[in-house]
Amino acid sequence: MSSLKKPIVFETAFASYTADSLLGEGGAGRVYSATAPDGSQVAVKLLAEERASRDKRGRFKNELAFLLRNSHKNIVTVTDHGLINSPSVSGPFYVMRRFDCSLRILLQETLDPKWMMRLLAQLLDGVEAAHLQGVVHRDLKPENVLFDRKTKVLAIADFGVASFTEDTLATIVETKPTQRLANFLYAAPEQRVPGRKVGIPADLYAIGLMLNELFTKEVPHGTDHKTVGSASPEFGFMDAIVLQLLRQDPNERPQSIAAVKQPIQRTTLKRFLNNAWRDFEDSHICG
């Protein structure tokens, strides 16, 4: 985060937001930290007009339309939007809740494995909510997963390169055969080959990488990577799930978030019942 030499005021039809620092930027987008009229902290995402191609404007419009409709707590929600035209910046923008950090920051901290499972559950819920609305993110990575420390809420952000069904499109954007989407480190194999179909299994591949990274602090590429079981034996059962998610052929991966949740829920329920039964037996031992 870097402070601005001069504050930027983003005005909409009903409010104004004063930005005092830049949180980050990439491509044609910039995200600012700003103060809302009620004094609360928000984030403002701007599509910088001087760097915005027709393609990027179309993607921004689709992202905005989706986030305006969204009501799921594990996906970023837009609270306001507008168009700025000032000497320093110009272009469309939207306002969203200000989160404390990203999953990237959390990965640098020492977290209890049980807490990591809660983070994973929220990650799965957010991505599933998008998929059920016909939206494939296509650029899932720790930097695009935001976290609020006070409420312990995690939310998926940055749907700038997402794919949308016809029902959810605000405008048509053509993905050229030679165009590569997503961060290379978290991209599925099919995303590294121009012209290949990229769907839900690509998001699941990225989730597999992040799942392993949550426990091991390492992104698993190739063989002999550090496993969940080696870092947290209690959750070693997750390694089989990671291997399924990281299949090279997208058709061999789980085809939905529900298929990922099921084995986790079964194992978790089984452990809960076993522990409850042991507690019951211990409490009924006769001398």
GROMACS .gro file of C-alpha atoms in nm:
model
  287
    1MET     CA    1   0.000   0.000   0.000
    2SER     CA    2   0.136   0.342  -0.095
    3SER     CA    3   0.004   0.683   0.006
    4LEU     CA    4  -0.120   0.919  -0.262
    5LYS     CA    5   0.042   1.260  -0.300
    6LYS     CA    6  -0.306   1.409  -0.334
    7PRO     CA    7  -0.638   1.247  -0.234
    8ILE     CA    8  -0.871   1.135  -0.513
    9VAL     CA    9  -1.245   1.190  -0.473
   10PHE     CA   10  -1.466   0.933  -0.645
   11GLU     CA   11  -1.820   1.067  -0.679
   12THR     CA   12  -2.134   0.871  -0.763
   13ALA     CA   13  -2.494   0.986  -0.791
   14PHE     CA   14  -2.547   0.957  -0.415
   15ALA     CA   15  -2.207   0.965  -0.241
   16SER     CA   16  -1.840   1.054  -0.261
   17TYR     CA   17  -1.541   0.846  -0.153
   18THR     CA   18  -1.202   0.998  -0.070
   19ALA     CA   19  -0.906   0.777  -0.158
   20ASP     CA   20  -0.575   0.838   0.021
   21SER     CA   21  -0.368   0.536  -0.078
   22LEU     CA   22  -0.317   0.281  -0.354
   23LEU     CA   23  -0.367  -0.080  -0.245
   24GLY     CA   24  -0.249  -0.240  -0.567
   25GLU     CA   25  -0.266  -0.245  -0.943
   26GLY     CA   26  -0.235  -0.480  -1.236
   27GLY     CA   27  -0.322  -0.473  -1.603
   28ALA     CA   28  -0.553  -0.176  -1.643
   29GLY     CA   29  -0.699  -0.190  -1.293
   30ARG     CA   30  -0.609  -0.005  -0.974
   31VAL     CA   31  -0.752  -0.056  -0.626
   32TYR     CA   32  -0.759   0.234  -0.380
   33SER     CA   33  -0.826   0.254  -0.008
   34ALA     CA   34  -1.093   0.517   0.052
   35THR     CA   35  -1.321   0.663   0.317
   36ALA     CA   36  -1.699   0.656   0.269
   37PRO     CA   37  -1.931   0.943   0.376
   38ASP     CA   38  -2.012   0.760   0.702
   39GLY     CA   39  -1.643   0.731   0.787
   40SER     CA   40  -1.611   0.361   0.707
   41GLN     CA   41  -1.318   0.226   0.508
   42VAL     CA   42  -1.392   0.093   0.159
   43ALA     CA   43  -1.198  -0.015  -0.147
   44VAL     CA   44  -1.245   0.144  -0.490
   45LYS     CA   45  -1.152  -0.050  -0.802
   46LEU     CA   46  -1.083   0.170  -1.105
   47LEU     CA   47  -1.045   0.070  -1.468
   48ALA     CA   48  -0.785   0.325  -1.577
   49GLU     CA   49  -0.911   0.473  -1.902
   50GLU     CA   50  -0.566   0.540  -2.048
   51ARG     CA   51  -0.479   0.168  -2.031
   52ALA     CA   52  -0.820   0.016  -2.097
   53SER     CA   53  -0.871  -0.167  -2.425
   54ARG     CA   54  -1.215  -0.251  -2.559
   55ASP     CA   55  -1.167  -0.606  -2.430
   56LYS     CA   56  -1.084  -0.487  -2.076
   57ARG     CA   57  -1.377  -0.247  -2.069
   58GLY     CA   58  -1.610  -0.532  -2.163
   59ARG     CA   59  -1.466  -0.758  -1.893
   60PHE     CA   60  -1.495  -0.483  -1.634
   61LYS     CA   61  -1.860  -0.432  -1.728
   62ASN     CA   62  -1.933  -0.805  -1.689
   63GLU     CA   63  -1.750  -0.817  -1.355
   64LEU     CA   64  -1.943  -0.516  -1.227
   65ALA     CA   65  -2.280  -0.658  -1.337
   66PHE     CA   66  -2.208  -0.989  -1.161
   67LEU     CA   67  -2.087  -0.833  -0.836
   68LEU     CA   68  -2.387  -0.598  -0.826
   69ARG     CA   69  -2.617  -0.902  -0.836
   70ASN     CA   70  -2.415  -1.099  -0.584
   71SER     CA   71  -2.545  -1.149  -0.231
   72HIS     CA   72  -2.321  -1.438  -0.118
   73LYS     CA   73  -2.097  -1.343   0.173
   74ASN     CA   74  -1.799  -1.534   0.031
   75ILE     CA   75  -1.793  -1.327  -0.289
   76VAL     CA   76  -1.709  -0.957  -0.294
   77THR     CA   77  -2.021  -0.741  -0.332
   78VAL     CA   78  -2.034  -0.400  -0.501
   79THR     CA   79  -2.201  -0.129  -0.292
   80ASP     CA   80  -2.173   0.163  -0.534
   81HIS     CA   81  -2.026   0.250  -0.873
   82GLY     CA   82  -1.968   0.541  -1.106
   83LEU     CA   83  -1.744   0.714  -1.358
   84ILE     CA   84  -1.461   0.952  -1.271
   85ASN     CA   85  -1.304   1.207  -1.503
   86SER     CA   86  -1.043   1.415  -1.323
   87PRO     CA   87  -0.698   1.550  -1.413
   88SER     CA   88  -0.531   1.262  -1.225
   89VAL     CA   89  -0.752   0.962  -1.305
   90SER     CA   90  -1.042   0.874  -1.531
   91GLY     CA   91  -1.254   0.567  -1.600
   92PRO     CA   92  -1.533   0.354  -1.454
   93PHE     CA   93  -1.503   0.237  -1.094
   94TYR     CA   94  -1.688   0.043  -0.830
   95VAL     CA   95  -1.689   0.049  -0.450
   96MET     CA   96  -1.668  -0.257  -0.228
   97ARG     CA   97  -1.606  -0.352   0.131
   98ARG     CA   98  -1.249  -0.297   0.252
   99PHE     CA   99  -1.088  -0.623   0.363
  100ASP     CA  100  -0.787  -0.642   0.595
  101CYS     CA  101  -0.570  -0.871   0.389
  102SER     CA  102  -0.558  -1.147   0.131
  103LEU     CA  103  -0.506  -1.520   0.163
  104ARG     CA  104  -0.147  -1.451   0.051
  105ILE     CA  105  -0.086  -1.270   0.382
  106LEU     CA  106  -0.256  -1.544   0.583
  107LEU     CA  107  -0.030  -1.802   0.419
  108GLN     CA  108   0.267  -1.622   0.574
  109GLU     CA  109   0.122  -1.665   0.923
  110THR     CA  110   0.110  -1.969   1.150
  111LEU     CA  111  -0.249  -2.093   1.149
  112ASP     CA  112  -0.416  -2.373   1.340
  113PRO     CA  113  -0.504  -2.658   1.097
  114LYS     CA  114  -0.866  -2.657   1.216
  115TRP     CA  115  -0.884  -2.287   1.133
  116MET     CA  116  -0.739  -2.359   0.789
  117MET     CA  117  -1.026  -2.600   0.731
  118ARG     CA  118  -1.268  -2.316   0.805
  119LEU     CA  119  -1.091  -2.100   0.549
  120LEU     CA  120  -1.108  -2.382   0.296
  121ALA     CA  121  -1.482  -2.424   0.360
  122GLN     CA  122  -1.542  -2.055   0.287
  123LEU     CA  123  -1.324  -2.070  -0.024
  124LEU     CA  124  -1.524  -2.365  -0.155
  125ASP     CA  125  -1.856  -2.196  -0.073
  126GLY     CA  126  -1.759  -1.876  -0.255
  127VAL     CA  127  -1.635  -2.049  -0.569
  128GLU     CA  128  -1.936  -2.281  -0.571
  129ALA     CA  129  -2.174  -1.984  -0.546
  130ALA     CA  130  -2.010  -1.832  -0.855
  131HIS     CA  131  -2.026  -2.162  -1.046
  132LEU     CA  132  -2.395  -2.207  -0.963
  133GLN     CA  133  -2.455  -1.865  -1.120
  134GLY     CA  134  -2.276  -1.971  -1.438
  135VAL     CA  135  -1.949  -1.791  -1.361
  136VAL     CA  136  -1.603  -1.951  -1.383
  137HIS     CA  137  -1.336  -1.735  -1.217
  138ARG     CA  138  -1.034  -1.857  -1.423
  139ASP     CA  139  -0.781  -1.665  -1.211
  140LEU     CA  140  -0.807  -1.806  -0.859
  141LYS     CA  141  -0.497  -1.737  -0.651
  142PRO     CA  142  -0.428  -1.626  -0.291
  143GLU     CA  143  -0.412  -1.258  -0.393
  144ASN     CA  144  -0.772  -1.278  -0.520
  145VAL     CA  145  -0.907  -1.425  -0.196
  146LEU     CA  146  -0.971  -1.149   0.061
  147PHE     CA  147  -1.016  -1.178   0.437
  148ASP     CA  148  -1.175  -0.967   0.712
  149ARG     CA  149  -1.008  -1.038   1.046
  150LYS     CA  150  -1.291  -0.895   1.257
  151THR     CA  151  -1.574  -1.099   1.108
  152LYS     CA  152  -1.349  -1.392   0.998
  153VAL     CA  153  -1.515  -1.373   0.655
  154LEU     CA  154  -1.328  -1.474   0.340
  155ALA     CA  155  -1.444  -1.352  -0.002
  156ILE     CA  156  -1.350  -1.421  -0.364
  157ALA     CA  157  -1.253  -1.109  -0.561
  158ASP     CA  158  -1.135  -0.998  -0.906
  159PHE     CA  159  -1.360  -1.159  -1.164
  160GLY     CA  160  -1.190  -0.955  -1.437
  161VAL     CA  161  -1.108  -1.256  -1.657
  162ALA     CA  162  -1.401  -1.474  -1.553
  163SER     CA  163  -1.622  -1.646  -1.808
  164PHE     CA  164  -1.997  -1.593  -1.792
  165THR     CA  165  -2.293  -1.778  -1.938
  166GLU     CA  166  -2.518  -1.592  -2.182
  167ASP     CA  167  -2.770  -1.534  -1.904
  168THR     CA  168  -2.513  -1.354  -1.687
  169LEU     CA  169  -2.331  -1.156  -1.957
  170ALA     CA  170  -2.362  -0.778  -1.957
  171THR     CA  171  -2.167  -0.758  -2.281
  172ILE     CA  172  -1.998  -1.007  -2.514
  173VAL     CA  173  -1.621  -1.034  -2.481
  174GLU     CA  174  -1.430  -1.260  -2.715
  175THR     CA  175  -1.137  -1.458  -2.574
  176LYS     CA  176  -0.887  -1.488  -2.857
  177PRO     CA  177  -0.721  -1.828  -2.918
  178THR     CA  178  -0.380  -1.682  -2.839
  179GLN     CA  179  -0.492  -1.503  -2.522
  180ARG     CA  180  -0.360  -1.648  -2.195
  181LEU     CA  181  -0.566  -1.586  -1.884
  182ALA     CA  182  -0.479  -1.638  -1.515
  183ASN     CA  183  -0.164  -1.623  -1.312
  184PHE     CA  184   0.082  -1.879  -1.451
  185LEU     CA  185   0.167  -2.029  -1.109
  186TYR     CA  186  -0.197  -2.120  -1.037
  187ALA     CA  187  -0.311  -2.184  -1.395
  188ALA     CA  188  -0.442  -2.529  -1.488
  189PRO     CA  189  -0.260  -2.718  -1.766
  190GLU     CA  190  -0.536  -2.640  -2.017
  191GLN     CA  191  -0.489  -2.268  -1.950
  192ARG     CA  192  -0.128  -2.287  -2.062
  193VAL     CA  193  -0.222  -2.406  -2.411
  194PRO     CA  194  -0.381  -2.144  -2.641
  195GLY     CA  195  -0.728  -2.232  -2.763
  196ARG     CA  196  -0.809  -2.500  -2.503
  197LYS     CA  197  -1.149  -2.497  -2.331
  198VAL     CA  198  -1.125  -2.355  -1.979
  199GLY     CA  199  -1.414  -2.437  -1.746
  200ILE     CA  200  -1.496  -2.531  -1.387
  201PRO     CA  201  -1.213  -2.792  -1.363
  202ALA     CA  202  -0.960  -2.509  -1.407
  203ASP     CA  203  -1.093  -2.340  -1.093
  204LEU     CA  204  -1.077  -2.673  -0.911
  205TYR     CA  205  -0.713  -2.717  -1.014
  206ALA     CA  206  -0.627  -2.379  -0.858
  207ILE     CA  207  -0.818  -2.476  -0.543
  208GLY     CA  208  -0.609  -2.795  -0.521
  209LEU     CA  209  -0.291  -2.587  -0.532
  210MET     CA  210  -0.416  -2.347  -0.266
  211LEU     CA  211  -0.549  -2.630  -0.048
  212ASN     CA  212  -0.205  -2.788  -0.036
  213GLU     CA  213  -0.040  -2.448   0.014
  214LEU     CA  214  -0.266  -2.372   0.312
  215PHE     CA  215  -0.113  -2.659   0.506
  216THR     CA  216   0.239  -2.684   0.362
  217LYS     CA  217   0.319  -2.323   0.257
  218GLU     CA  218   0.425  -2.467  -0.080
  219VAL     CA  219   0.257  -2.472  -0.422
  220PRO     CA  220   0.269  -2.836  -0.538
  221HIS     CA  221   0.411  -2.861  -0.889
  222GLY     CA  222   0.557  -3.190  -1.011
  223THR     CA  223   0.613  -3.505  -0.806
  224ASP     CA  224   0.742  -3.543  -0.450
  225HIS     CA  225   0.589  -3.216  -0.333
  226LYS     CA  226   0.534  -3.156   0.036
  227THR     CA  227   0.202  -3.312   0.139
  228VAL     CA  228  -0.074  -3.206   0.374
  229GLY     CA  229  -0.017  -3.523   0.576
  230SER     CA  230   0.350  -3.441   0.632
  231ALA     CA  231   0.258  -3.098   0.769
  232SER     CA  232  -0.063  -3.191   0.955
  233PRO     CA  233  -0.104  -3.571   0.997
  234GLU     CA  234  -0.459  -3.527   1.128
  235PHE     CA  235  -0.561  -3.394   0.786
  236GLY     CA  236  -0.358  -3.634   0.574
  237PHE     CA  237  -0.681  -3.755   0.412
  238MET     CA  238  -0.676  -3.428   0.214
  239ASP     CA  239  -0.380  -3.550   0.007
  240ALA     CA  240  -0.600  -3.784  -0.196
  241ILE     CA  241  -0.832  -3.491  -0.270
  242VAL     CA  242  -0.537  -3.273  -0.377
  243LEU     CA  243  -0.416  -3.542  -0.616
  244GLN     CA  244  -0.761  -3.563  -0.775
  245LEU     CA  245  -0.780  -3.184  -0.813
  246LEU     CA  246  -0.436  -3.170  -0.975
  247ARG     CA  247  -0.500  -3.423  -1.251
  248GLN     CA  248  -0.351  -3.302  -1.579
  249ASP     CA  249  -0.663  -3.398  -1.774
  250PRO     CA  250  -0.953  -3.172  -1.670
  251ASN     CA  251  -1.198  -3.456  -1.737
  252GLU     CA  252  -1.029  -3.664  -1.464
  253ARG     CA  253  -1.072  -3.397  -1.198
  254PRO     CA  254  -1.389  -3.353  -0.991
  255GLN     CA  255  -1.640  -3.165  -1.205
  256SER     CA  256  -1.801  -2.959  -0.928
  257ILE     CA  257  -1.731  -2.810  -0.586
  258ALA     CA  258  -1.994  -3.048  -0.443
  259ALA     CA  259  -1.777  -3.341  -0.551
  260VAL     CA  260  -1.487  -3.187  -0.356
  261LYS     CA  261  -1.695  -3.120  -0.047
  262GLN     CA  262  -1.842  -3.470  -0.019
  263PRO     CA  263  -1.527  -3.665   0.082
  264ILE     CA  264  -1.424  -3.387   0.321
  265GLN     CA  265  -1.766  -3.383   0.487
  266ARG     CA  266  -1.781  -3.764   0.508
  267THR     CA  267  -1.442  -3.788   0.676
  268THR     CA  268  -1.514  -3.496   0.910
  269LEU     CA  269  -1.851  -3.646   1.012
  270LYS     CA  270  -1.696  -3.990   1.066
  271ARG     CA  271  -1.429  -3.843   1.292
  272PHE     CA  272  -1.687  -3.643   1.486
  273LEU     CA  273  -1.901  -3.953   1.547
  274ASN     CA  274  -1.599  -4.162   1.648
  275ASN     CA  275  -1.486  -3.896   1.893
  276ALA     CA  276  -1.839  -3.859   2.032
  277TRP     CA  277  -1.863  -4.238   2.078
  278ARG     CA  278  -1.527  -4.252   2.258
  279ASP     CA  279  -1.638  -3.969   2.486
  280PHE     CA  280  -1.962  -4.156   2.558
  281GLU     CA  281  -1.777  -4.479   2.640
  282ASP     CA  282  -1.528  -4.298   2.864
  283SER     CA  283  -1.814  -4.138   3.058
  284HIS     CA  284  -1.984  -4.476   3.116
  285ILE     CA  285  -1.687  -4.681   3.236
  286CYS     CA  286  -1.779  -4.870   3.554
  287GLY     CA  287  -1.518  -4.918   3.824
   0.00000   0.00000   0.00000
